[in-house]
Amino acid sequence: MHECIFPIGPQHPALKEPIYLKLHVEGTTVKQAEFNLGYAHRGVERISEGKLLDPELHTVQRTCGICSHCHSLAFLRAVEPVAGLTIPMKVKLQRVMVAELERIHSHLLWAGVMMHEMGLETLFMYFWRERENILDVFDELTGGRVHHSINLVGTMKRSFNKENLVFAQEKLNSIIDRVKEHREVLENHDVIVSRSKGIGKISKKMAVDLGLVGPVARASGVDYDVRVNSPYEAYTEIKVKPVLRVETDAWARSLARADEILESIKIIDKAIDMIDPNEELPKKPSFFAKEGVGLGRVEAPRGENFHYVKIENNRISRIKLRTPTLANLCVYPKILEDVDITDVPVIVASLDPCISCMERVTVIKDGKKEIWTTHELSEAKKHD
Amino acid sequence: MSKMTDMRADRLVSITCLKDGEDFKLIYHFSLNDDPDLIAITIDVSKGEKVKTIIPRWNNALFFETEVTEFYGLNFEGNPACGTRLFLQEVEK
């Protein structure tokens, strides 16, 4: 049969972020999938080099617009031990609370996008309506609906008081029943089941071989969650029950994320119970991290987020960010082989890619020769 | 490198490249399911030296190695994606 190339993107209504998919199709069957990246590249790693640790936090957390807190948390997990800082339990609890709110927000946003890909616009609006409640909680707790910027090296900018915690609890209580209803719809709705059940299967062996992370791996039965396997912050006190599934398809990934929302609400409830609303947080400590290397790993909404930070004289010598989408990237060509072209949007959405998050990497050489400095990067930005 | 591919590790977490004067350092981070800590292995790479790929043992090294190739110019022997751009392929044309 005649083979032709079907291009999708980089700008396309079905894509929430720019990626160029080149599908080699025979009839309506995809025989090979290639992709091209780089449209959302901002050079975060390069910009960070040579910066002081404190102001650098602002750059790092802007790597992603959905999991900004997780990026700052991974960065702090790398930096704070090198700086010799001890973190009070209230700070740890507040950090966990914001991280779990971010997971709920990310999964609700994803669910809306997934419904949009299936043509279910009403459900898209329902999921995003629930997400608005979480954004309101962010607004109340941190002052920022998307970029929270609440972390500081060694502490946090705000101490959550009783009114903040009551507001968060009420908002979560208001959505929990509706989230359970939506989960039932994800599980049983005829259109959702027919569009996602048995589609985009990733066997447990494939997930292990490819080193997949996050809900994508857990929906294939891989029992790995950084919060459980390498507990950090207040996860040492609050136990997390990882959501595992065995169906391995796009449907399983949907249900895994829906169940993670409910699990996150339980974690936040426990954190609220443990937070002393009258306790004040310590002021921003003064520190000098002379030299060292720090590693930070956190369980971001999409999976393990890894930061490598090399420090010299309180400044960043090198930072490397390995986002969950980069870890899951290798499954795309495999999962899109021999599928019907109409299933491609659903399969891609089921993996919940965050392209902007992934394309943070440093531009050192464009193949052979050119090295970009911070100044050149900012100049390039001016010419955009 | 051969010792590295034989060692016990459940997952390759990341490959980080550091510039060391004219030369490079490659840091491989691995995780074990039953250990909260990571394993880090650093190898020194001279300018122009080829590094053996670890894709046969850890499939997810494909894009980590390709990324290092693209930004630092290091070549990984046996990596099928080496020589093709990961980012903005049309820029090359």
JSON list of C-alpha atoms in Angstrom, two decimals, chain A residues 4-213:
[
{"chain": "A", "resi": 4, "resn": "CYS", "atom": "CA", "xyz": [2.55, 8.84, 3.03]},
{"chain": "A", "resi": 5, "resn": "ILE", "atom": "CA", "xyz": [3.65, 11.23, 5.75]},
{"chain": "A", "resi": 6, "resn": "PHE", "atom": "CA", "xyz": [1.02, 12.86, 7.91]},
{"chain": "A", "resi": 7, "resn": "PRO", "atom": "CA", "xyz": [2.35, 15.91, 9.75]},
{"chain": "A", "resi": 8, "resn": "ILE", "atom": "CA", "xyz": [0.85, 17.11, 13.04]},
{"chain": "A", "resi": 9, "resn": "GLY", "atom": "CA", "xyz": [2.11, 20.35, 14.58]},
{"chain": "A", "resi": 10, "resn": "PRO", "atom": "CA", "xyz": [4.16, 22.10, 15.73]},
{"chain": "A", "resi": 11, "resn": "GLN", "atom": "CA", "xyz": [1.12, 24.37, 16.03]},
{"chain": "A", "resi": 12, "resn": "HIS", "atom": "CA", "xyz": [-2.06, 22.33, 15.96]},
{"chain": "A", "resi": 13, "resn": "PRO", "atom": "CA", "xyz": [-5.42, 22.55, 17.78]},
{"chain": "A", "resi": 14, "resn": "ALA", "atom": "CA", "xyz": [-4.94, 19.02, 19.14]},
{"chain": "A", "resi": 15, "resn": "LEU", "atom": "CA", "xyz": [-1.65, 19.95, 20.81]},
{"chain": "A", "resi": 16, "resn": "LYS", "atom": "CA", "xyz": [-1.50, 21.99, 23.99]},
{"chain": "A", "resi": 17, "resn": "GLU", "atom": "CA", "xyz": [2.22, 22.52, 23.51]},
{"chain": "A", "resi": 18, "resn": "PRO", "atom": "CA", "xyz": [4.36, 22.71, 20.38]},
{"chain": "A", "resi": 19, "resn": "ILE", "atom": "CA", "xyz": [5.74, 19.41, 19.09]},
{"chain": "A", "resi": 20, "resn": "TYR", "atom": "CA", "xyz": [6.06, 18.26, 15.49]},
{"chain": "A", "resi": 21, "resn": "LEU", "atom": "CA", "xyz": [4.85, 14.71, 14.96]},
{"chain": "A", "resi": 22, "resn": "LYS", "atom": "CA", "xyz": [5.70, 13.12, 11.63]},
{"chain": "A", "resi": 23, "resn": "LEU", "atom": "CA", "xyz": [3.56, 10.02, 11.12]},
{"chain": "A", "resi": 24, "resn": "HIS", "atom": "CA", "xyz": [4.36, 7.58, 8.32]},
{"chain": "A", "resi": 25, "resn": "VAL", "atom": "CA", "xyz": [0.96, 6.09, 7.50]},
{"chain": "A", "resi": 26, "resn": "GLU", "atom": "CA", "xyz": [-0.27, 3.26, 5.29]},
{"chain": "A", "resi": 27, "resn": "GLY", "atom": "CA", "xyz": [-3.96, 3.83, 4.83]},
{"chain": "A", "resi": 28, "resn": "THR", "atom": "CA", "xyz": [-4.98, 4.87, 8.33]},
{"chain": "A", "resi": 29, "resn": "THR", "atom": "CA", "xyz": [-2.34, 2.79, 10.13]},
{"chain": "A", "resi": 30, "resn": "VAL", "atom": "CA", "xyz": [0.71, 4.50, 11.55]},
{"chain": "A", "resi": 31, "resn": "LYS", "atom": "CA", "xyz": [3.80, 2.54, 10.54]},
{"chain": "A", "resi": 32, "resn": "GLN", "atom": "CA", "xyz": [6.41, 4.80, 12.05]},
{"chain": "A", "resi": 33, "resn": "ALA", "atom": "CA", "xyz": [6.32, 7.90, 14.21]},
{"chain": "A", "resi": 34, "resn": "GLU", "atom": "CA", "xyz": [9.03, 10.53, 14.39]},
{"chain": "A", "resi": 35, "resn": "PHE", "atom": "CA", "xyz": [8.97, 13.72, 16.37]},
{"chain": "A", "resi": 36, "resn": "ASN", "atom": "CA", "xyz": [10.82, 16.98, 16.38]},
{"chain": "A", "resi": 37, "resn": "LEU", "atom": "CA", "xyz": [11.22, 19.13, 19.46]},
{"chain": "A", "resi": 38, "resn": "GLY", "atom": "CA", "xyz": [12.71, 22.45, 20.46]},
{"chain": "A", "resi": 39, "resn": "TYR", "atom": "CA", "xyz": [9.90, 24.93, 19.82]},
{"chain": "A", "resi": 40, "resn": "ALA", "atom": "CA", "xyz": [9.52, 25.84, 23.48]},
{"chain": "A", "resi": 41, "resn": "HIS", "atom": "CA", "xyz": [13.20, 25.89, 24.36]},
{"chain": "A", "resi": 42, "resn": "ARG", "atom": "CA", "xyz": [14.26, 28.67, 26.74]},
{"chain": "A", "resi": 43, "resn": "GLY", "atom": "CA", "xyz": [17.73, 27.67, 27.92]},
{"chain": "A", "resi": 44, "resn": "VAL", "atom": "CA", "xyz": [16.91, 27.54, 31.64]},
{"chain": "A", "resi": 45, "resn": "GLU", "atom": "CA", "xyz": [20.01, 25.52, 32.53]},
{"chain": "A", "resi": 46, "resn": "ARG", "atom": "CA", "xyz": [22.37, 27.88, 30.74]},
{"chain": "A", "resi": 47, "resn": "ILE", "atom": "CA", "xyz": [20.74, 30.98, 32.19]},
{"chain": "A", "resi": 48, "resn": "SER", "atom": "CA", "xyz": [21.13, 29.50, 35.69]},
{"chain": "A", "resi": 49, "resn": "GLU", "atom": "CA", "xyz": [24.89, 28.97, 35.50]},
{"chain": "A", "resi": 50, "resn": "GLY", "atom": "CA", "xyz": [26.87, 31.45, 37.56]},
{"chain": "A", "resi": 51, "resn": "LYS", "atom": "CA", "xyz": [23.80, 32.68, 39.45]},
{"chain": "A", "resi": 52, "resn": "LEU", "atom": "CA", "xyz": [23.52, 32.91, 43.23]},
{"chain": "A", "resi": 53, "resn": "LEU", "atom": "CA", "xyz": [21.42, 30.15, 44.77]},
{"chain": "A", "resi": 54, "resn": "ASP", "atom": "CA", "xyz": [18.67, 32.33, 46.19]},
{"chain": "A", "resi": 55, "resn": "PRO", "atom": "CA", "xyz": [17.64, 34.27, 43.06]},
{"chain": "A", "resi": 56, "resn": "GLU", "atom": "CA", "xyz": [18.16, 31.16, 40.97]},
{"chain": "A", "resi": 57, "resn": "LEU", "atom": "CA", "xyz": [15.10, 29.61, 42.60]},
{"chain": "A", "resi": 58, "resn": "HIS", "atom": "CA", "xyz": [12.94, 32.03, 40.61]},
{"chain": "A", "resi": 59, "resn": "THR", "atom": "CA", "xyz": [14.35, 30.80, 37.30]},
{"chain": "A", "resi": 60, "resn": "VAL", "atom": "CA", "xyz": [14.19, 27.11, 38.15]},
{"chain": "A", "resi": 61, "resn": "GLN", "atom": "CA", "xyz": [10.56, 27.18, 39.21]},
{"chain": "A", "resi": 62, "resn": "ARG", "atom": "CA", "xyz": [9.63, 28.81, 35.91]},
{"chain": "A", "resi": 63, "resn": "THR", "atom": "CA", "xyz": [10.77, 25.73, 34.01]},
{"chain": "A", "resi": 64, "resn": "CYS", "atom": "CA", "xyz": [7.18, 24.55, 34.05]},
{"chain": "A", "resi": 65, "resn": "GLY", "atom": "CA", "xyz": [3.87, 26.34, 34.37]},
{"chain": "A", "resi": 66, "resn": "ILE", "atom": "CA", "xyz": [2.07, 23.34, 35.83]},
{"chain": "A", "resi": 67, "resn": "CYS", "atom": "CA", "xyz": [4.56, 21.87, 38.30]},
{"chain": "A", "resi": 68, "resn": "SER", "atom": "CA", "xyz": [6.56, 24.97, 39.23]},
{"chain": "A", "resi": 69, "resn": "HIS", "atom": "CA", "xyz": [6.55, 24.06, 42.93]},
{"chain": "A", "resi": 70, "resn": "CYS", "atom": "CA", "xyz": [7.96, 20.59, 42.17]},
{"chain": "A", "resi": 71, "resn": "HIS", "atom": "CA", "xyz": [10.87, 22.14, 40.30]},
{"chain": "A", "resi": 72, "resn": "SER", "atom": "CA", "xyz": [11.67, 24.50, 43.15]},
{"chain": "A", "resi": 73, "resn": "LEU", "atom": "CA", "xyz": [11.32, 21.61, 45.60]},
{"chain": "A", "resi": 74, "resn": "ALA", "atom": "CA", "xyz": [13.73, 19.39, 43.66]},
{"chain": "A", "resi": 75, "resn": "PHE", "atom": "CA", "xyz": [16.17, 22.31, 43.47]},
{"chain": "A", "resi": 76, "resn": "LEU", "atom": "CA", "xyz": [15.90, 22.92, 47.23]},
{"chain": "A", "resi": 77, "resn": "ARG", "atom": "CA", "xyz": [16.37, 19.24, 47.99]},
{"chain": "A", "resi": 78, "resn": "ALA", "atom": "CA", "xyz": [19.66, 19.48, 46.11]},
{"chain": "A", "resi": 79, "resn": "VAL", "atom": "CA", "xyz": [20.79, 22.82, 47.55]},
{"chain": "A", "resi": 80, "resn": "GLU", "atom": "CA", "xyz": [19.71, 22.80, 51.20]},
{"chain": "A", "resi": 81, "resn": "PRO", "atom": "CA", "xyz": [21.91, 19.88, 52.34]},
{"chain": "A", "resi": 82, "resn": "VAL", "atom": "CA", "xyz": [24.94, 21.50, 50.66]},
{"chain": "A", "resi": 83, "resn": "ALA", "atom": "CA", "xyz": [24.14, 24.77, 52.47]},
{"chain": "A", "resi": 84, "resn": "GLY", "atom": "CA", "xyz": [23.85, 22.84, 55.76]},
{"chain": "A", "resi": 85, "resn": "LEU", "atom": "CA", "xyz": [20.29, 24.00, 56.44]},
{"chain": "A", "resi": 86, "resn": "THR", "atom": "CA", "xyz": [17.81, 22.17, 58.65]},
{"chain": "A", "resi": 87, "resn": "ILE", "atom": "CA", "xyz": [14.19, 22.47, 57.62]},
{"chain": "A", "resi": 88, "resn": "PRO", "atom": "CA", "xyz": [11.42, 22.78, 60.27]},
{"chain": "A", "resi": 89, "resn": "MET", "atom": "CA", "xyz": [8.53, 20.31, 60.12]},
{"chain": "A", "resi": 90, "resn": "LYS", "atom": "CA", "xyz": [5.94, 23.01, 59.39]},
{"chain": "A", "resi": 91, "resn": "VAL", "atom": "CA", "xyz": [7.86, 24.02, 56.27]},
{"chain": "A", "resi": 92, "resn": "LYS", "atom": "CA", "xyz": [8.06, 20.39, 55.20]},
{"chain": "A", "resi": 93, "resn": "LEU", "atom": "CA", "xyz": [4.31, 19.93, 55.73]},
{"chain": "A", "resi": 94, "resn": "GLN", "atom": "CA", "xyz": [3.45, 23.11, 53.83]},
{"chain": "A", "resi": 95, "resn": "ARG", "atom": "CA", "xyz": [5.71, 22.05, 50.96]},
{"chain": "A", "resi": 96, "resn": "VAL", "atom": "CA", "xyz": [3.99, 18.66, 50.77]},
{"chain": "A", "resi": 97, "resn": "MET", "atom": "CA", "xyz": [0.59, 20.35, 50.85]},
{"chain": "A", "resi": 98, "resn": "VAL", "atom": "CA", "xyz": [1.41, 22.62, 47.91]},
{"chain": "A", "resi": 99, "resn": "ALA", "atom": "CA", "xyz": [3.03, 19.73, 46.01]},
{"chain": "A", "resi": 100, "resn": "GLU", "atom": "CA", "xyz": [-0.10, 17.61, 46.38]},
{"chain": "A", "resi": 101, "resn": "LEU", "atom": "CA", "xyz": [-2.36, 20.50, 45.39]},
{"chain": "A", "resi": 102, "resn": "GLU", "atom": "CA", "xyz": [-0.18, 20.84, 42.31]},
{"chain": "A", "resi": 103, "resn": "ARG", "atom": "CA", "xyz": [-0.68, 17.15, 41.53]},
{"chain": "A", "resi": 104, "resn": "ILE", "atom": "CA", "xyz": [-4.47, 17.55, 41.77]},
{"chain": "A", "resi": 105, "resn": "HIS", "atom": "CA", "xyz": [-4.34, 20.67, 39.61]},
{"chain": "A", "resi": 106, "resn": "SER", "atom": "CA", "xyz": [-2.12, 18.97, 37.00]},
{"chain": "A", "resi": 107, "resn": "HIS", "atom": "CA", "xyz": [-4.25, 15.82, 36.81]},
{"chain": "A", "resi": 108, "resn": "LEU", "atom": "CA", "xyz": [-7.49, 17.81, 36.51]},
{"chain": "A", "resi": 109, "resn": "LEU", "atom": "CA", "xyz": [-5.94, 19.93, 33.77]},
{"chain": "A", "resi": 110, "resn": "TRP", "atom": "CA", "xyz": [-4.78, 16.76, 32.03]},
{"chain": "A", "resi": 111, "resn": "ALA", "atom": "CA", "xyz": [-8.22, 15.13, 32.35]},
{"chain": "A", "resi": 112, "resn": "GLY", "atom": "CA", "xyz": [-9.80, 18.15, 30.66]},
{"chain": "A", "resi": 113, "resn": "VAL", "atom": "CA", "xyz": [-7.32, 17.94, 27.79]},
{"chain": "A", "resi": 114, "resn": "MET", "atom": "CA", "xyz": [-7.93, 14.19, 27.45]},
{"chain": "A", "resi": 115, "resn": "MET", "atom": "CA", "xyz": [-11.69, 14.75, 27.24]},
{"chain": "A", "resi": 116, "resn": "HIS", "atom": "CA", "xyz": [-11.11, 17.49, 24.65]},
{"chain": "A", "resi": 117, "resn": "GLU", "atom": "CA", "xyz": [-9.08, 15.03, 22.53]},
{"chain": "A", "resi": 118, "resn": "MET", "atom": "CA", "xyz": [-12.03, 12.62, 22.65]},
{"chain": "A", "resi": 119, "resn": "GLY", "atom": "CA", "xyz": [-14.47, 15.36, 21.67]},
{"chain": "A", "resi": 120, "resn": "LEU", "atom": "CA", "xyz": [-16.17, 15.45, 25.06]},
{"chain": "A", "resi": 121, "resn": "GLU", "atom": "CA", "xyz": [-16.20, 19.21, 25.56]},
{"chain": "A", "resi": 122, "resn": "THR", "atom": "CA", "xyz": [-18.71, 19.21, 28.43]},
{"chain": "A", "resi": 123, "resn": "LEU", "atom": "CA", "xyz": [-16.49, 16.91, 30.48]},
{"chain": "A", "resi": 124, "resn": "PHE", "atom": "CA", "xyz": [-13.53, 19.10, 29.57]},
{"chain": "A", "resi": 125, "resn": "MET", "atom": "CA", "xyz": [-15.35, 22.02, 31.19]},
{"chain": "A", "resi": 126, "resn": "TYR", "atom": "CA", "xyz": [-16.38, 19.96, 34.23]},
{"chain": "A", "resi": 127, "resn": "PHE", "atom": "CA", "xyz": [-12.77, 18.95, 34.94]},
{"chain": "A", "resi": 128, "resn": "TRP", "atom": "CA", "xyz": [-11.51, 22.49, 34.48]},
{"chain": "A", "resi": 129, "resn": "ARG", "atom": "CA", "xyz": [-14.28, 23.81, 36.72]},
{"chain": "A", "resi": 130, "resn": "GLU", "atom": "CA", "xyz": [-12.92, 21.60, 39.53]},
{"chain": "A", "resi": 131, "resn": "ARG", "atom": "CA", "xyz": [-9.42, 22.79, 38.69]},
{"chain": "A", "resi": 132, "resn": "GLU", "atom": "CA", "xyz": [-10.51, 26.40, 39.30]},
{"chain": "A", "resi": 133, "resn": "ASN", "atom": "CA", "xyz": [-11.18, 25.48, 42.94]},
{"chain": "A", "resi": 134, "resn": "ILE", "atom": "CA", "xyz": [-7.60, 24.29, 43.31]},
{"chain": "A", "resi": 135, "resn": "LEU", "atom": "CA", "xyz": [-6.32, 27.50, 41.70]},
{"chain": "A", "resi": 136, "resn": "ASP", "atom": "CA", "xyz": [-8.37, 29.42, 44.27]},
{"chain": "A", "resi": 137, "resn": "VAL", "atom": "CA", "xyz": [-6.64, 27.46, 47.03]},
{"chain": "A", "resi": 138, "resn": "PHE", "atom": "CA", "xyz": [-3.26, 28.32, 45.51]},
{"chain": "A", "resi": 139, "resn": "ASP", "atom": "CA", "xyz": [-4.32, 31.95, 45.43]},
{"chain": "A", "resi": 140, "resn": "GLU", "atom": "CA", "xyz": [-5.27, 31.81, 49.11]},
{"chain": "A", "resi": 141, "resn": "LEU", "atom": "CA", "xyz": [-2.20, 29.90, 50.29]},
{"chain": "A", "resi": 142, "resn": "THR", "atom": "CA", "xyz": [0.57, 31.27, 48.08]},
{"chain": "A", "resi": 143, "resn": "GLY", "atom": "CA", "xyz": [-0.76, 34.38, 46.37]},
{"chain": "A", "resi": 144, "resn": "GLY", "atom": "CA", "xyz": [-0.09, 32.91, 42.92]},
{"chain": "A", "resi": 145, "resn": "ARG", "atom": "CA", "xyz": [-2.53, 30.81, 40.94]},
{"chain": "A", "resi": 146, "resn": "VAL", "atom": "CA", "xyz": [0.06, 29.22, 38.64]},
{"chain": "A", "resi": 147, "resn": "HIS", "atom": "CA", "xyz": [3.57, 30.24, 39.66]},
{"chain": "A", "resi": 148, "resn": "HIS", "atom": "CA", "xyz": [3.36, 30.00, 43.42]},
{"chain": "A", "resi": 149, "resn": "SER", "atom": "CA", "xyz": [6.91, 31.18, 44.23]},
{"chain": "A", "resi": 150, "resn": "ILE", "atom": "CA", "xyz": [6.36, 30.30, 47.85]},
{"chain": "A", "resi": 151, "resn": "ASN", "atom": "CA", "xyz": [9.58, 28.41, 48.50]},
{"chain": "A", "resi": 152, "resn": "LEU", "atom": "CA", "xyz": [12.72, 30.01, 49.83]},
{"chain": "A", "resi": 153, "resn": "VAL", "atom": "CA", "xyz": [16.04, 28.34, 50.52]},
{"chain": "A", "resi": 154, "resn": "GLY", "atom": "CA", "xyz": [15.62, 27.04, 54.08]},
{"chain": "A", "resi": 155, "resn": "THR", "atom": "CA", "xyz": [12.03, 28.17, 54.61]},
{"chain": "A", "resi": 156, "resn": "MET", "atom": "CA", "xyz": [8.88, 29.45, 52.86]},
{"chain": "A", "resi": 157, "resn": "LYS", "atom": "CA", "xyz": [7.52, 32.93, 52.25]},
{"chain": "A", "resi": 158, "resn": "ARG", "atom": "CA", "xyz": [4.23, 32.42, 54.10]},
{"chain": "A", "resi": 159, "resn": "SER", "atom": "CA", "xyz": [3.08, 30.56, 57.15]},
{"chain": "A", "resi": 160, "resn": "PHE", "atom": "CA", "xyz": [-0.36, 28.99, 56.60]},
{"chain": "A", "resi": 161, "resn": "ASN", "atom": "CA", "xyz": [-2.74, 30.24, 59.27]},
{"chain": "A", "resi": 162, "resn": "LYS", "atom": "CA", "xyz": [-6.06, 28.81, 60.42]},
{"chain": "A", "resi": 163, "resn": "GLU", "atom": "CA", "xyz": [-8.13, 30.74, 57.86]},
{"chain": "A", "resi": 164, "resn": "ASN", "atom": "CA", "xyz": [-5.88, 29.50, 55.02]},
{"chain": "A", "resi": 165, "resn": "LEU", "atom": "CA", "xyz": [-6.20, 25.89, 56.11]},
{"chain": "A", "resi": 166, "resn": "VAL", "atom": "CA", "xyz": [-9.97, 26.08, 56.62]},
{"chain": "A", "resi": 167, "resn": "PHE", "atom": "CA", "xyz": [-10.35, 27.62, 53.17]},
{"chain": "A", "resi": 168, "resn": "ALA", "atom": "CA", "xyz": [-8.26, 24.82, 51.59]},
{"chain": "A", "resi": 169, "resn": "GLN", "atom": "CA", "xyz": [-10.17, 22.13, 53.46]},
{"chain": "A", "resi": 170, "resn": "GLU", "atom": "CA", "xyz": [-13.56, 23.55, 52.42]},
{"chain": "A", "resi": 171, "resn": "LYS", "atom": "CA", "xyz": [-12.54, 23.80, 48.78]},
{"chain": "A", "resi": 172, "resn": "LEU", "atom": "CA", "xyz": [-11.25, 20.23, 48.73]},
{"chain": "A", "resi": 173, "resn": "ASN", "atom": "CA", "xyz": [-14.41, 18.99, 50.46]},
{"chain": "A", "resi": 174, "resn": "SER", "atom": "CA", "xyz": [-16.46, 20.77, 47.83]},
{"chain": "A", "resi": 175, "resn": "ILE", "atom": "CA", "xyz": [-14.80, 18.93, 44.93]},
{"chain": "A", "resi": 176, "resn": "ILE", "atom": "CA", "xyz": [-14.24, 15.46, 46.34]},
{"chain": "A", "resi": 177, "resn": "ASP", "atom": "CA", "xyz": [-17.71, 14.09, 45.54]},
{"chain": "A", "resi": 178, "resn": "ARG", "atom": "CA", "xyz": [-17.66, 15.59, 42.05]},
{"chain": "A", "resi": 179, "resn": "VAL", "atom": "CA", "xyz": [-14.19, 14.12, 41.40]},
{"chain": "A", "resi": 180, "resn": "LYS", "atom": "CA", "xyz": [-15.52, 10.71, 42.43]},
{"chain": "A", "resi": 181, "resn": "GLU", "atom": "CA", "xyz": [-18.44, 11.14, 40.01]},
{"chain": "A", "resi": 182, "resn": "HIS", "atom": "CA", "xyz": [-16.07, 12.14, 37.21]},
{"chain": "A", "resi": 183, "resn": "ARG", "atom": "CA", "xyz": [-13.91, 9.13, 37.97]},
{"chain": "A", "resi": 184, "resn": "GLU", "atom": "CA", "xyz": [-16.97, 6.90, 37.51]},
{"chain": "A", "resi": 185, "resn": "VAL", "atom": "CA", "xyz": [-17.56, 8.56, 34.15]},
{"chain": "A", "resi": 186, "resn": "LEU", "atom": "CA", "xyz": [-13.92, 7.93, 33.14]},
{"chain": "A", "resi": 187, "resn": "GLU", "atom": "CA", "xyz": [-14.35, 4.29, 34.09]},
{"chain": "A", "resi": 188, "resn": "ASN", "atom": "CA", "xyz": [-17.73, 3.58, 32.50]},
{"chain": "A", "resi": 189, "resn": "HIS", "atom": "CA", "xyz": [-18.62, 6.15, 29.85]},
{"chain": "A", "resi": 190, "resn": "ASP", "atom": "CA", "xyz": [-19.14, 4.32, 26.54]},
{"chain": "A", "resi": 191, "resn": "VAL", "atom": "CA", "xyz": [-17.22, 6.82, 24.43]},
{"chain": "A", "resi": 192, "resn": "ILE", "atom": "CA", "xyz": [-14.28, 7.01, 26.85]},
{"chain": "A", "resi": 193, "resn": "VAL", "atom": "CA", "xyz": [-14.07, 3.24, 27.18]},
{"chain": "A", "resi": 194, "resn": "SER", "atom": "CA", "xyz": [-14.27, 2.67, 23.42]},
{"chain": "A", "resi": 195, "resn": "ARG", "atom": "CA", "xyz": [-11.66, 5.37, 22.72]},
{"chain": "A", "resi": 196, "resn": "SER", "atom": "CA", "xyz": [-9.15, 4.40, 25.43]},
{"chain": "A", "resi": 197, "resn": "LYS", "atom": "CA", "xyz": [-9.60, 0.80, 26.59]},
{"chain": "A", "resi": 198, "resn": "GLY", "atom": "CA", "xyz": [-7.04, -1.47, 24.96]},
{"chain": "A", "resi": 199, "resn": "ILE", "atom": "CA", "xyz": [-5.47, 1.55, 23.22]},
{"chain": "A", "resi": 200, "resn": "GLY", "atom": "CA", "xyz": [-1.82, 2.53, 23.65]},
{"chain": "A", "resi": 201, "resn": "LYS", "atom": "CA", "xyz": [-0.79, -0.45, 25.75]},
{"chain": "A", "resi": 202, "resn": "ILE", "atom": "CA", "xyz": [2.58, -0.32, 27.52]},
{"chain": "A", "resi": 203, "resn": "SER", "atom": "CA", "xyz": [3.44, -3.68, 29.07]},
{"chain": "A", "resi": 204, "resn": "LYS", "atom": "CA", "xyz": [5.11, -3.77, 32.47]},
{"chain": "A", "resi": 205, "resn": "LYS", "atom": "CA", "xyz": [8.24, -5.19, 30.86]},
{"chain": "A", "resi": 206, "resn": "MET", "atom": "CA", "xyz": [8.35, -2.35, 28.34]},
{"chain": "A", "resi": 207, "resn": "ALA", "atom": "CA", "xyz": [7.81, 0.23, 31.09]},
{"chain": "A", "resi": 208, "resn": "VAL", "atom": "CA", "xyz": [10.68, -1.25, 33.13]},
{"chain": "A", "resi": 209, "resn": "ASP", "atom": "CA", "xyz": [12.98, -1.59, 30.10]},
{"chain": "A", "resi": 210, "resn": "LEU", "atom": "CA", "xyz": [12.36, 2.00, 29.05]},
{"chain": "A", "resi": 211, "resn": "GLY", "atom": "CA", "xyz": [12.69, 3.36, 32.60]},
{"chain": "A", "resi": 212, "resn": "LEU", "atom": "CA", "xyz": [9.29, 5.05, 32.52]},
{"chain": "A", "resi": 213, "resn": "VAL", "atom": "CA", "xyz": [8.19, 7.12, 35.49]}
]
